[in-house]
PDB file of C-alpha atoms in Angstrom:
ATOM      1  CA  PHE A  24      22.112  47.561  28.752  1.00 60.00           C
ATOM      2  CA  PRO A  25      21.288  51.055  27.372  1.00 70.00           C
ATOM      3  CA  LEU A  26      24.037  52.621  25.291  1.00 72.00           C
ATOM      4  CA  ASP A  27      23.966  55.822  27.343  1.00 77.00           C
ATOM      5  CA  ILE A  28      24.386  54.079  30.709  1.00 79.00           C
ATOM      6  CA  SER A  29      27.123  55.494  32.899  1.00 85.00           C
ATOM      7  CA  GLN A  30      30.102  53.409  33.912  1.00 85.00           C
ATOM      8  CA  GLY A  31      28.999  53.455  37.548  1.00 85.00           C
ATOM      9  CA  GLU A  32      25.497  52.235  36.704  1.00 86.00           C
ATOM     10  CA  LEU A  33      26.933  49.564  34.424  1.00 85.00           C
ATOM     11  CA  ILE A  34      29.166  48.237  37.188  1.00 87.00           C
ATOM     12  CA  GLU A  35      26.256  48.101  39.649  1.00 87.00           C
ATOM     13  CA  LYS A  36      24.006  46.281  37.155  1.00 85.00           C
ATOM     14  CA  LEU A  37      26.753  43.789  36.357  1.00 88.00           C
ATOM     15  CA  LYS A  38      27.197  43.134  40.073  1.00 88.00           C
ATOM     16  CA  CYS A  39      23.451  42.473  40.419  1.00 88.00           C
ATOM     17  CA  PHE A  40      23.513  40.199  37.384  1.00 86.00           C
ATOM     18  CA  ILE A  41      26.475  38.179  38.679  1.00 88.00           C
ATOM     19  CA  ASN A  42      24.930  37.969  42.138  1.00 86.00           C
ATOM     20  CA  SER A  43      21.599  36.725  40.751  1.00 86.00           C
ATOM     21  CA  PHE A  44      23.274  34.228  38.440  1.00 82.00           C
ATOM     22  CA  THR A  45      25.429  32.717  41.186  1.00 84.00           C
ATOM     23  CA  ARG A  46      22.567  32.586  43.709  1.00 83.00           C
ATOM     24  CA  PHE A  47      19.647  31.349  41.622  1.00 81.00           C
ATOM     25  CA  PHE A  48      21.176  29.262  38.826  1.00 80.00           C
ATOM     26  CA  VAL A  49      22.837  25.860  38.933  1.00 76.00           C
ATOM     27  CA  VAL A  50      25.109  24.593  36.159  1.00 76.00           C
ATOM     28  CA  LEU A  51      25.533  20.836  35.913  1.00 73.00           C
ATOM     29  CA  GLN A  52      28.055  18.978  33.797  1.00 78.00           C
ATOM     30  CA  LEU A  53      26.944  15.449  32.979  1.00 75.00           C
ATOM     31  CA  THR A  54      29.342  12.984  31.389  1.00 80.00           C
ATOM     32  CA  VAL A  55      27.945   9.790  29.872  1.00 75.00           C
ATOM     33  CA  ASN A  56      29.606   6.939  28.043  1.00 76.00           C
ATOM     34  CA  GLN A  57      26.805   5.987  25.658  1.00 67.00           C
ATOM     35  CA  SER A  58      24.850   8.151  23.242  1.00 56.00           C
ATOM     36  CA  ASP A  59      21.502   6.567  24.113  1.00 54.00           C
ATOM     37  CA  THR A  60      22.024   7.574  27.744  1.00 64.00           C
ATOM     38  CA  ALA A  61      22.741  11.124  26.619  1.00 63.00           C
ATOM     39  CA  TYR A  62      19.520  11.246  24.615  1.00 53.00           C
ATOM     40  CA  LYS A  63      17.493   9.921  27.538  1.00 58.00           C
ATOM     41  CA  ILE A  64      18.937  12.651  29.758  1.00 65.00           C
ATOM     42  CA  PHE A  65      18.332  15.153  26.989  1.00 61.00           C
ATOM     43  CA  GLY A  66      14.689  14.087  26.960  1.00 54.00           C
ATOM     44  CA  THR A  67      14.196  15.353  30.511  1.00 56.00           C
ATOM     45  CA  ILE A  68      15.507  18.834  29.776  1.00 58.00           C
ATOM     46  CA  ASN A  69      13.209  21.661  28.756  1.00 45.00           C
ATOM     47  CA  ASN A  70      13.528  23.140  25.317  1.00 44.00           C
ATOM     48  CA  ARG A  71      12.559  26.821  25.496  1.00 47.00           C
ATOM     49  CA  GLY A  72      10.289  26.079  28.409  1.00 51.00           C
ATOM     50  CA  ARG A  73       8.608  23.026  26.857  1.00 54.00           C
ATOM     51  CA  ASP A  74       9.181  19.402  27.768  1.00 61.00           C
ATOM     52  CA  LEU A  75      10.706  17.537  24.871  1.00 70.00           C
ATOM     53  CA  THR A  76       8.582  14.788  23.383  1.00 80.00           C
ATOM     54  CA  ASP A  77       9.767  11.332  22.385  1.00 83.00           C
ATOM     55  CA  SER A  78       9.495  12.416  18.767  1.00 88.00           C
ATOM     56  CA  ASP A  79      11.866  15.348  19.436  1.00 85.00           C
ATOM     57  CA  ILE A  80      14.497  12.939  20.715  1.00 82.00           C
ATOM     58  CA  ILE A  81      13.945  10.494  17.852  1.00 88.00           C
ATOM     59  CA  LYS A  82      14.276  13.368  15.396  1.00 88.00           C
ATOM     60  CA  ASN A  83      17.665  14.189  16.905  1.00 84.00           C
ATOM     61  CA  GLU A  84      18.650  10.540  16.602  1.00 84.00           C
ATOM     62  CA  LEU A  85      17.748  10.653  12.910  1.00 89.00           C
ATOM     63  CA  PHE A  86      19.931  13.727  12.443  1.00 84.00           C
ATOM     64  CA  MET A  87      22.801  11.995  14.195  1.00 82.00           C
ATOM     65  CA  SER A  88      22.357   8.872  12.065  1.00 86.00           C
ATOM     66  CA  VAL A  89      22.957  10.536   8.698  1.00 86.00           C
ATOM     67  CA  PRO A  90      25.894  12.434   7.169  1.00 85.00           C
ATOM     68  CA  ASN A  91      25.863  16.231   7.307  1.00 79.00           C
ATOM     69  CA  GLU A  92      24.952  16.549   3.641  1.00 87.00           C
ATOM     70  CA  LYS A  93      21.702  14.621   4.186  1.00 89.00           C
ATOM     71  CA  ARG A  94      20.457  16.504   7.231  1.00 84.00           C
ATOM     72  CA  ASP A  95      18.589  19.065   5.150  1.00 89.00           C
ATOM     73  CA  GLN A  96      16.700  16.163   3.582  1.00 91.00           C
ATOM     74  CA  VAL A  97      15.847  14.802   7.035  1.00 90.00           C
ATOM     75  CA  LYS A  98      14.540  18.193   8.158  1.00 90.00           C
ATOM     76  CA  GLU A  99      12.501  18.672   4.997  1.00 92.00           C
ATOM     77  CA  GLN A 100      10.832  15.269   5.247  1.00 93.00           C
ATOM     78  CA  TRP A 101      10.256  15.582   8.979  1.00 94.00           C
ATOM     79  CA  ASP A 102       8.573  18.965   8.509  1.00 93.00           C
ATOM     80  CA  SER A 103       6.471  17.450   5.733  1.00 94.00           C
ATOM     81  CA  ILE A 104       5.245  14.697   8.071  1.00 94.00           C
ATOM     82  CA  ILE A 105       4.334  17.279  10.727  1.00 93.00           C
ATOM     83  CA  GLU A 106       2.299  19.173   8.149  1.00 93.00           C
ATOM     84  CA  THR A 107       0.584  16.001   6.944  1.00 93.00           C
ATOM     85  CA  VAL A 108      -0.514  14.696  10.344  1.00 90.00           C
ATOM     86  CA  GLU A 109      -1.149  18.245  11.605  1.00 88.00           C
ATOM     87  CA  SER A 110       0.780  17.784  14.833  1.00 88.00           C
ATOM     88  CA  GLU A 111       4.149  18.983  16.102  1.00 81.00           C
ATOM     89  CA  ASP A 112       4.306  15.908  18.327  1.00 82.00           C
ATOM     90  CA  LEU A 113       4.752  12.852  16.106  1.00 91.00           C
ATOM     91  CA  THR A 114       5.088  10.376  18.971  1.00 92.00           C
ATOM     92  CA  GLU A 115       1.723   8.703  18.424  1.00 92.00           C
ATOM     93  CA  TYR A 116       2.292   8.385  14.697  1.00 95.00           C
ATOM     94  CA  LEU A 117       5.814   7.006  15.180  1.00 95.00           C
ATOM     95  CA  ARG A 118       4.557   4.383  17.620  1.00 94.00           C
ATOM     96  CA  PHE A 119       1.605   3.285  15.507  1.00 94.00           C
ATOM     97  CA  GLN A 120       3.699   3.178  12.334  1.00 95.00           C
ATOM     98  CA  TYR A 121       6.335   1.086  14.104  1.00 95.00           C
ATOM     99  CA  ALA A 122       3.655  -1.294  15.386  1.00 93.00           C
ATOM    100  CA  SER A 123       2.160  -1.490  11.907  1.00 94.00           C
ATOM    101  CA  SER A 124       5.362  -2.260  10.021  1.00 93.00           C
ATOM    102  CA  ILE A 125       7.715  -3.851  12.558  1.00 92.00           C
ATOM    103  CA  GLY A 126       5.770  -5.010  15.598  1.00 90.00           C
ATOM    104  CA  PRO A 127       4.019  -3.882  18.785  1.00 90.00           C
ATOM    105  CA  VAL A 128       5.916  -1.476  21.013  1.00 91.00           C
ATOM    106  CA  LYS A 129       5.034   0.247  24.264  1.00 90.00           C
ATOM    107  CA  LEU A 130       5.471   3.995  24.513  1.00 89.00           C
ATOM    108  CA  VAL A 131       8.156   3.636  27.170  1.00 88.00           C
ATOM    109  CA  ASN A 132      10.198   1.453  24.776  1.00 92.00           C
ATOM    110  CA  LEU A 133       9.642   3.505  21.622  1.00 93.00           C
ATOM    111  CA  TYR A 134      12.960   5.366  21.646  1.00 89.00           C
ATOM    112  CA  ASP A 135      15.008   2.199  22.162  1.00 91.00           C
ATOM    113  CA  ALA A 136      13.007   0.335  19.520  1.00 94.00           C
ATOM    114  CA  ILE A 137      13.428   2.985  16.833  1.00 94.00           C
ATOM    115  CA  THR A 138      17.093   3.673  17.563  1.00 91.00           C
ATOM    116  CA  GLY A 139      17.744  -0.058  17.414  1.00 93.00           C
ATOM    117  CA  HIS A 140      15.975  -0.178  14.058  1.00 94.00           C
ATOM    118  CA  LEU A 141      18.042   2.750  12.765  1.00 92.00           C
ATOM    119  CA  GLN A 142      21.263   1.007  13.722  1.00 91.00           C
ATOM    120  CA  LYS A 143      20.356  -1.964  11.519  1.00 93.00           C
ATOM    121  CA  ASN A 144      18.638  -0.170   8.640  1.00 94.00           C
ATOM    122  CA  ASP A 145      19.099   2.861   6.417  1.00 94.00           C
ATOM    123  CA  PRO A 146      17.723   5.937   8.268  1.00 93.00           C
ATOM    124  CA  ILE A 147      16.835   7.655   4.989  1.00 93.00           C
ATOM    125  CA  ASN A 148      14.743   4.687   3.847  1.00 94.00           C
ATOM    126  CA  TYR A 149      13.011   4.637   7.230  1.00 95.00           C
ATOM    127  CA  LEU A 150      12.237   8.346   6.980  1.00 94.00           C
ATOM    128  CA  GLU A 151      10.931   7.956   3.437  1.00 94.00           C
ATOM    129  CA  ASP A 152       8.576   5.200   4.624  1.00 94.00           C
ATOM    130  CA  LEU A 153       7.426   7.481   7.441  1.00 95.00           C
ATOM    131  CA  ALA A 154       6.717  10.274   4.975  1.00 95.00           C
ATOM    132  CA  VAL A 155       4.712   8.073   2.599  1.00 94.00           C
ATOM    133  CA  GLU A 156       2.706   6.345   5.311  1.00 95.00           C
ATOM    134  CA  SER A 157       1.987   9.595   7.152  1.00 95.00           C
ATOM    135  CA  GLU A 158      -0.459  10.415   4.358  1.00 94.00           C
ATOM    136  CA  TRP A 159      -2.408   7.214   5.023  1.00 94.00           C
ATOM    137  CA  PHE A 160      -2.206   7.778   8.772  1.00 94.00           C
ATOM    138  CA  ALA A 161      -3.781  11.203   8.252  1.00 93.00           C
ATOM    139  CA  ARG A 162      -6.486   9.765   6.014  1.00 92.00           C
ATOM    140  CA  ILE A 163      -7.552   6.989   8.391  1.00 92.00           C
ATOM    141  CA  ASN A 164      -7.690   9.616  11.150  1.00 90.00           C
ATOM    142  CA  LEU A 165      -9.834  11.805   8.879  1.00 88.00           C
ATOM    143  CA  ILE A 166      -7.250  14.594   8.888  1.00 88.00           C
ATOM    144  CA  GLY A 167      -7.324  17.014   5.982  1.00 78.00           C
ATOM    145  CA  GLY A 168      -9.711  16.782   3.057  1.00 76.00           C
ATOM    146  CA  ASP A 169     -12.201  13.996   2.438  1.00 81.00           C
ATOM    147  CA  PHE A 170     -10.592  10.937   0.902  1.00 86.00           C
ATOM    148  CA  TRP A 171     -12.982   8.152   1.854  1.00 86.00           C
ATOM    149  CA  SER A 172     -16.643   7.960   1.058  1.00 80.00           C
ATOM    150  CA  GLY A 173     -19.663   6.011   2.240  1.00 82.00           C
ATOM    151  CA  ASN A 174     -19.274   3.222   4.767  1.00 85.00           C
ATOM    152  CA  ILE A 175     -15.501   3.540   5.108  1.00 89.00           C
ATOM    153  CA  LYS A 176     -15.666   7.140   6.283  1.00 89.00           C
ATOM    154  CA  GLU A 177     -18.549   6.336   8.612  1.00 88.00           C
ATOM    155  CA  LYS A 178     -16.724   3.405  10.224  1.00 86.00           C
ATOM    156  CA  LEU A 179     -13.481   5.372  10.580  1.00 88.00           C
ATOM    157  CA  ASN A 180     -15.429   8.149  12.259  1.00 86.00           C
ATOM    158  CA  VAL A 181     -16.952   5.626  14.676  1.00 82.00           C
ATOM    159  CA  ILE A 182     -13.500   4.239  15.478  1.00 82.00           C
ATOM    160  CA  LYS A 183     -12.122   7.711  16.095  1.00 80.00           C
ATOM    161  CA  ASN A 184     -14.966   9.375  17.967  1.00 77.00           C
ATOM    162  CA  ASN A 185     -17.270   6.713  19.418  1.00 70.00           C
ATOM    163  CA  LEU A 186     -15.573   3.412  20.146  1.00 67.00           C
ATOM    164  CA  ASP A 187     -12.273   4.914  21.295  1.00 64.00           C
ATOM    165  CA  ILE A 188     -10.254   2.079  19.799  1.00 72.00           C
ATOM    166  CA  SER A 189      -7.382   4.148  18.467  1.00 78.00           C
ATOM    167  CA  HIS A 190      -5.124   1.212  19.314  1.00 83.00           C
ATOM    168  CA  SER A 191      -6.446  -0.445  16.158  1.00 88.00           C
ATOM    169  CA  ILE A 192      -4.782   2.218  13.993  1.00 91.00           C
ATOM    170  CA  PRO A 193      -1.654   0.120  13.213  1.00 93.00           C
ATOM    171  CA  LEU A 194      -3.863  -2.497  11.554  1.00 92.00           C
ATOM    172  CA  LEU A 195      -5.846   0.148   9.674  1.00 93.00           C
ATOM    173  CA  LEU A 196      -2.593   1.764   8.566  1.00 94.00           C
ATOM    174  CA  THR A 197      -1.358  -1.561   7.227  1.00 94.00           C
ATOM    175  CA  GLY A 198      -4.651  -2.007   5.396  1.00 93.00           C
ATOM    176  CA  ALA A 199      -4.498   1.466   3.865  1.00 93.00           C
ATOM    177  CA  VAL A 200      -0.920   0.899   2.680  1.00 93.00           C
ATOM    178  CA  LEU A 201      -1.718  -2.513   1.178  1.00 93.00           C
ATOM    179  CA  TYR A 202      -5.255  -2.000  -0.129  1.00 92.00           C
ATOM    180  CA  ASN A 203      -5.447   1.670  -1.116  1.00 88.00           C
ATOM    181  CA  GLN A 204      -6.086   0.564  -4.699  1.00 89.00           C
ATOM    182  CA  ASP A 205      -8.691  -1.978  -3.585  1.00 91.00           C
ATOM    183  CA  LEU A 206     -11.207  -0.107  -1.453  1.00 90.00           C
ATOM    184  CA  LYS A 207     -13.533  -3.092  -1.094  1.00 91.00           C
ATOM    185  CA  SER A 208     -10.756  -5.073   0.579  1.00 93.00           C
ATOM    186  CA  PHE A 209      -9.926  -2.104   2.780  1.00 92.00           C
ATOM    187  CA  GLU A 210     -13.579  -1.704   3.752  1.00 91.00           C
ATOM    188  CA  ARG A 211     -13.731  -5.376   4.738  1.00 92.00           C
ATOM    189  CA  LEU A 212     -10.627  -4.879   6.869  1.00 92.00           C
ATOM    190  CA  VAL A 213     -12.162  -1.837   8.585  1.00 91.00           C
ATOM    191  CA  ASN A 214     -15.365  -3.765   9.329  1.00 90.00           C
ATOM    192  CA  ALA A 215     -13.419  -6.761  10.636  1.00 90.00           C
ATOM    193  CA  THR A 216     -11.281  -4.484  12.821  1.00 87.00           C
ATOM    194  CA  VAL A 217     -14.325  -2.892  14.451  1.00 85.00           C
ATOM    195  CA  VAL A 218     -15.900  -6.288  15.149  1.00 86.00           C
ATOM    196  CA  PHE A 219     -12.646  -7.754  16.463  1.00 85.00           C
ATOM    197  CA  CYS A 220     -11.950  -4.851  18.825  1.00 82.00           C
ATOM    198  CA  PHE A 221     -15.528  -4.782  20.103  1.00 79.00           C
ATOM    199  CA  ARG A 222     -15.536  -8.510  20.852  1.00 83.00           C
ATOM    200  CA  TYR A 223     -12.024  -8.388  22.267  1.00 79.00           C
ATOM    201  CA  PHE A 224     -13.114  -5.890  24.908  1.00 72.00           C
ATOM    202  CA  THR A 225     -16.753  -6.772  25.579  1.00 73.00           C
ATOM    203  CA  ILE A 226     -16.667 -10.553  25.296  1.00 73.00           C
ATOM    204  CA  GLY A 227     -13.037 -11.350  25.942  1.00 68.00           C
ATOM    205  CA  LYS A 228     -12.671  -8.557  28.519  1.00 74.00           C
ATOM    206  CA  ASN A 229      -9.037  -8.170  27.554  1.00 72.00           C
ATOM    207  CA  SER A 230      -6.763  -5.241  28.358  1.00 79.00           C
ATOM    208  CA  VAL A 231      -5.645  -2.444  26.053  1.00 78.00           C
ATOM    209  CA  SER A 232      -2.046  -3.668  26.219  1.00 82.00           C
ATOM    210  CA  ASN A 233      -3.121  -7.126  25.038  1.00 83.00           C
ATOM    211  CA  LEU A 234      -5.119  -5.566  22.203  1.00 82.00           C
ATOM    212  CA  GLU A 235      -2.120  -3.480  21.129  1.00 85.00           C
ATOM    213  CA  ARG A 236       0.039  -6.586  21.053  1.00 87.00           C
ATOM    214  CA  GLU A 237      -2.449  -8.570  18.966  1.00 87.00           C
ATOM    215  CA  ILE A 238      -3.014  -5.658  16.573  1.00 88.00           C
ATOM    216  CA  GLY A 239       0.742  -5.245  16.147  1.00 88.00           C
ATOM    217  CA  PHE A 240       1.259  -8.923  15.354  1.00 90.00           C
ATOM    218  CA  MET A 241      -1.621  -8.947  12.857  1.00 90.00           C
ATOM    219  CA  SER A 242      -0.343  -5.788  11.170  1.00 91.00           C
ATOM    220  CA  ARG A 243       3.145  -7.154  10.695  1.00 89.00           C
ATOM    221  CA  SER A 244       1.799 -10.506   9.478  1.00 90.00           C
ATOM    222  CA  LEU A 245      -0.288  -8.794   6.812  1.00 90.00           C
ATOM    223  CA  ARG A 246       2.730  -6.882   5.536  1.00 88.00           C
ATOM    224  CA  ASN A 247       4.774 -10.046   5.352  1.00 84.00           C
TER     225      ASN A 247
END
């Protein structure tokens, strides 16, 4: 309120404010017994007018999983990943990286899968892996400066813009992590991925969910 407002005007404005607040706002108190339930409820609430993404909720889980003195490190690495993949919403990257390193996961199960992983493994190590592999995720999605040349770049561009087989990214991410010092092997993997996905859809007439599952299993097998 203005500093020079009279006491009478102030009282009237406060009455209007209280009346509006009690008529048009609802305050709910929700009590839950498990933290994962709280985060799922939290995921349905707007944050400054925007729906929270799965990656927002997973970020909060990461913060909750580490001691206070390490939370600055979590924030710094998380912000670095956002800058690398050039997206505030890291949900797609988190899902593809999980499928690449751990196994296939549906979007609806991503939160439970990652929180379960964090309960059994060091959250800082997981975040460090995310940070390192985000650079390869960006490169296979042709984000940022040119890294690949020749046939590799051409095939990655086809995968991204023509064939619409983004579900193959977990396998490509595994290949980039394993073969980044052996570009001939990586190129063979890219070529094989394109052929496999094309035949899987056109000849096998399989579904996207089946392709995701097969890609996830192949990715994890290569890493092992």
